[in-house]
XYZ file of C-alpha atoms in Angstrom:
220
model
C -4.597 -18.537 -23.122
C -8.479 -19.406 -24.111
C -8.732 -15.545 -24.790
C -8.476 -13.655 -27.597
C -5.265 -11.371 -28.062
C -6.224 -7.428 -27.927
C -3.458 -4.786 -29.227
C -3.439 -2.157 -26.983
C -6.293 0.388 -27.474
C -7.033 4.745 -26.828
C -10.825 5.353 -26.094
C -10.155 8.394 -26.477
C -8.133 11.441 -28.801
C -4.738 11.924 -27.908
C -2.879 15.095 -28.988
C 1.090 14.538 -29.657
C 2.910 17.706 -28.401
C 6.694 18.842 -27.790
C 9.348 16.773 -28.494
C 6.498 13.591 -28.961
C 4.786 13.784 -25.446
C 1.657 12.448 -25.566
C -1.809 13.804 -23.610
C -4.812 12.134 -22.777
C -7.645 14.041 -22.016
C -9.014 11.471 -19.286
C -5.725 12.363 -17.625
C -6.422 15.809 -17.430
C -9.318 15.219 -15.588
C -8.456 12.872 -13.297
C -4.397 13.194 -12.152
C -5.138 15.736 -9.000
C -7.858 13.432 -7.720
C -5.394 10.166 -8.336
C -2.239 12.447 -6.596
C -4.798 12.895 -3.620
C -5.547 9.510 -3.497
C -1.701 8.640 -3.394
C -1.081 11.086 -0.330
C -3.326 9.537 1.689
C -3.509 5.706 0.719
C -0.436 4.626 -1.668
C 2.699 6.522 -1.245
C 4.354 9.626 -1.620
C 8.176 7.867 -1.846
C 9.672 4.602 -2.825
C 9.698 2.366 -6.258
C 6.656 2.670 -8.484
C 6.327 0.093 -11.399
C 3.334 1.354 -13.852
C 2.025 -1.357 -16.150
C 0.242 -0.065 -19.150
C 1.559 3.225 -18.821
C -0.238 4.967 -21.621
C 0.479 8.526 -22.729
C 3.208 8.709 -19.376
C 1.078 11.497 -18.293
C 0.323 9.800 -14.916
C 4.240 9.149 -14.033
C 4.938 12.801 -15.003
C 2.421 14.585 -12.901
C 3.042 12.530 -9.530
C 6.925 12.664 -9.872
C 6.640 16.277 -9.557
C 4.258 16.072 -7.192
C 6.561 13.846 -4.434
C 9.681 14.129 -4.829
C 10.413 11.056 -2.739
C 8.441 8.626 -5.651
C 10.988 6.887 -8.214
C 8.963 5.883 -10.841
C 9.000 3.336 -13.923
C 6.908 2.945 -16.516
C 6.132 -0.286 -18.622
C 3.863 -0.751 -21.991
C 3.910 -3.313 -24.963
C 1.893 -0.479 -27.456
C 4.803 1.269 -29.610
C 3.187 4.744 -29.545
C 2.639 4.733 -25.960
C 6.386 3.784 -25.628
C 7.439 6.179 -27.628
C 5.255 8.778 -25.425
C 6.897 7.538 -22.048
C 10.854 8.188 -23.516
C 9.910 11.409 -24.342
C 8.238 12.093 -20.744
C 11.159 10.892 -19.275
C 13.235 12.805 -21.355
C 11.298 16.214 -20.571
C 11.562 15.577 -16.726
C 12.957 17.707 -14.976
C 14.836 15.055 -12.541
C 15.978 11.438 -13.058
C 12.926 9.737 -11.281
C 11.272 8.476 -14.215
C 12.798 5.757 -15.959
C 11.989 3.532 -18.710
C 9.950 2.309 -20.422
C 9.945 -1.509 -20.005
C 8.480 -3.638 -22.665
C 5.933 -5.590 -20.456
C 2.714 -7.586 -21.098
C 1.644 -8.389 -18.020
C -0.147 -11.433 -19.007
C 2.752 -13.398 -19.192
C 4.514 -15.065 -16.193
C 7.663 -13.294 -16.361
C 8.100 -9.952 -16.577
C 11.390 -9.532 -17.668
C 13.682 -6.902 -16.439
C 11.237 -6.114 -14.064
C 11.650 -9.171 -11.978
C 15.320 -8.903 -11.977
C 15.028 -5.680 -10.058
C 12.175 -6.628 -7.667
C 11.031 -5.875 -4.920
C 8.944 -2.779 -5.730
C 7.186 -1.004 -3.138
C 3.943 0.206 -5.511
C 2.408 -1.494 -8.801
C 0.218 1.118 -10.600
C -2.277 0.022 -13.189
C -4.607 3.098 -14.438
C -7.596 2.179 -16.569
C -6.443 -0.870 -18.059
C -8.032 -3.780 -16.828
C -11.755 -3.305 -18.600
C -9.370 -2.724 -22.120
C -7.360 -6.542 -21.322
C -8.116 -9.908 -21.000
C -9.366 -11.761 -18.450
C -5.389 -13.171 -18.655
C -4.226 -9.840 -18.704
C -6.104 -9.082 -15.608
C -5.243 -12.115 -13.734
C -1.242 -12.089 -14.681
C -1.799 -8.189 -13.153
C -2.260 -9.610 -9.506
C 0.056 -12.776 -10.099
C 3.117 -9.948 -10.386
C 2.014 -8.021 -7.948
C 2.362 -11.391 -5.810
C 5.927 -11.476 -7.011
C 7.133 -8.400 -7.407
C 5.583 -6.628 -4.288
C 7.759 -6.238 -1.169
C 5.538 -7.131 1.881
C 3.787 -4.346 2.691
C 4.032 -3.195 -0.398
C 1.143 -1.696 -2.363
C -1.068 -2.089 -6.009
C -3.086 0.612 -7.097
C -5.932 0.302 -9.187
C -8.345 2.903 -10.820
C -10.921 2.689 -13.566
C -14.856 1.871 -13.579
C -16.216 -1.084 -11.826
C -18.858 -2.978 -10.984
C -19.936 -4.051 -6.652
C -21.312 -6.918 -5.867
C -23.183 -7.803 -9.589
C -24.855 -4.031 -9.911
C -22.952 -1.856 -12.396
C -23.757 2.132 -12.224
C -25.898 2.670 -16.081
C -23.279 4.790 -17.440
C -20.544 2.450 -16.392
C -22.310 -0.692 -18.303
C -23.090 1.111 -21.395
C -19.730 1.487 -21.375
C -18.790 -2.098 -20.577
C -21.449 -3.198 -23.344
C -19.648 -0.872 -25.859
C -16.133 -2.469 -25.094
C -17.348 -6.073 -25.844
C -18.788 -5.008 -28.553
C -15.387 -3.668 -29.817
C -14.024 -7.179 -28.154
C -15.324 -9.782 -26.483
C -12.618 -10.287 -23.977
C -13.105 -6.754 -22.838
C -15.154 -5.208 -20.560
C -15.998 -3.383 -16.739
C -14.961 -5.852 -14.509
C -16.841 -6.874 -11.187
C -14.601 -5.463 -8.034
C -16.326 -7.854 -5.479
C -16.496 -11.129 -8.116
C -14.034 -10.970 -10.301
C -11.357 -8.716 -8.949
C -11.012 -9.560 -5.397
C -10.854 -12.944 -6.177
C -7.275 -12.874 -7.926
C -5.960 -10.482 -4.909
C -6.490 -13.156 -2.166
C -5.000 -15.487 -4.651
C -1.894 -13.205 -4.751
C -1.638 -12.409 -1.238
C -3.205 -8.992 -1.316
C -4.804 -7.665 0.855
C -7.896 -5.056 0.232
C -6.779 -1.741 1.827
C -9.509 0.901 0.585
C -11.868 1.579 -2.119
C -11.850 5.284 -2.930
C -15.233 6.748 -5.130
C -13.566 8.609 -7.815
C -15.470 11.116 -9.840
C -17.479 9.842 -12.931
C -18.381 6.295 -11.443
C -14.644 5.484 -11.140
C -12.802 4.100 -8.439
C -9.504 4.085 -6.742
C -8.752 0.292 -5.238
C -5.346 0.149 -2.912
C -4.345 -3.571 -2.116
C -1.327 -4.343 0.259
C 1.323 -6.783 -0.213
C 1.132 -9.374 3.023
């Protein structure tokens, strides 16, 4: 990899509650608008693998929202590891499992290969906090691990065809500031790019509030 390594990082303050469940605030503000986006473009059953799972939050809150979605979450930052266990263990069911140790720039994915095919890959706010490598190993598992038909769900800020909303590059310019590597990826020029590679397929593009975006890709 040309790129230079980035540990895991929060943008924002996370409080630690019962039992060591984390909570992101960002999460709080954006799970009922992701669950809606799930009903209506992703799925509401089958095998969900979450890479860069964060506080868990996410796996939580749309487990109990379909009770048809098995769900596993993946991570290689020890805190946010330690926040998924104790999600799982505070479900109420046995639909959330993990976590899997996963860096999803490498080309194998460990135990997550051995128990492909999944029906959705989830990846919430992570790619604009990764390397380019990162970003592009993403859509190579997807590729893999991805029964056809299968979908990968993205959401974060982006930028469309080279313009960038202000608020969304002040961010971007803050992020390489904190590392080079980082920053608010292009949807049209650099994102879509790795998907055809993959054999995904754009679905939809979803506005999101706060100059986000939901982006559902299909499996061919």
């Amino acid at each position: 990899m040309s790129e230079t390594p980035a540990k895991p990082v929060a943008l924002e303050t996370r409080e630690t509650g019962d039992h060591g469940r984390r909570f992101s605030p960002s999460v709080a503000r954006n799970r009922e608008p992701i669950r809606d986006v799930f009903a209506a473009h992703v799925a509401t059953t089958g095998r969900v693998l979450e890479v860069a799972s964060g506080t868990g939050e996410h796996g939580a809150f749309l487990t109990d929202a379909f009770d048809g979605l098995n769900w596993t979450y993946s991570d290689i930052d020890p805190a946010s590891l330690d926040s998924q266990r104790a999600w799982v263990n505070a479900a109420g069911h046995d639909r959330l499992k993990g976590p899997l140790v996963l860096d999803a720039s490498m080309a194998d994915w460990g135990v997550a290969e051995s128990v492909r095919p999944w029906d959705v890959l989830v990846s919430i706010n992570m790619i604009h906090i990764a390397p380019m490598a990162a970003v592009e190993g993403l859509f190579a598992g997807a590729g893999r691990l991805l029964r056809p038909g299968g979908r990968l769900f993205l959401y974060g800020p982006y930028g469309r065809e080279g313009v960038m909303a202000p608020s969304n590059a002040r961010f971007s310019e803050d992020l390489k500031q904190r590392n080079p590597a980082w920053g608010v990826r292009d949807l049209d020029q650099e994102v879509l790019p790795l998907a055809s590679l993959a054999s995904l397929v754009l679905l939809d593009v979803v506005v999101m509030p706060a100059n986000n975006l939901s982006v559902i890709f299909e499996r061919a």
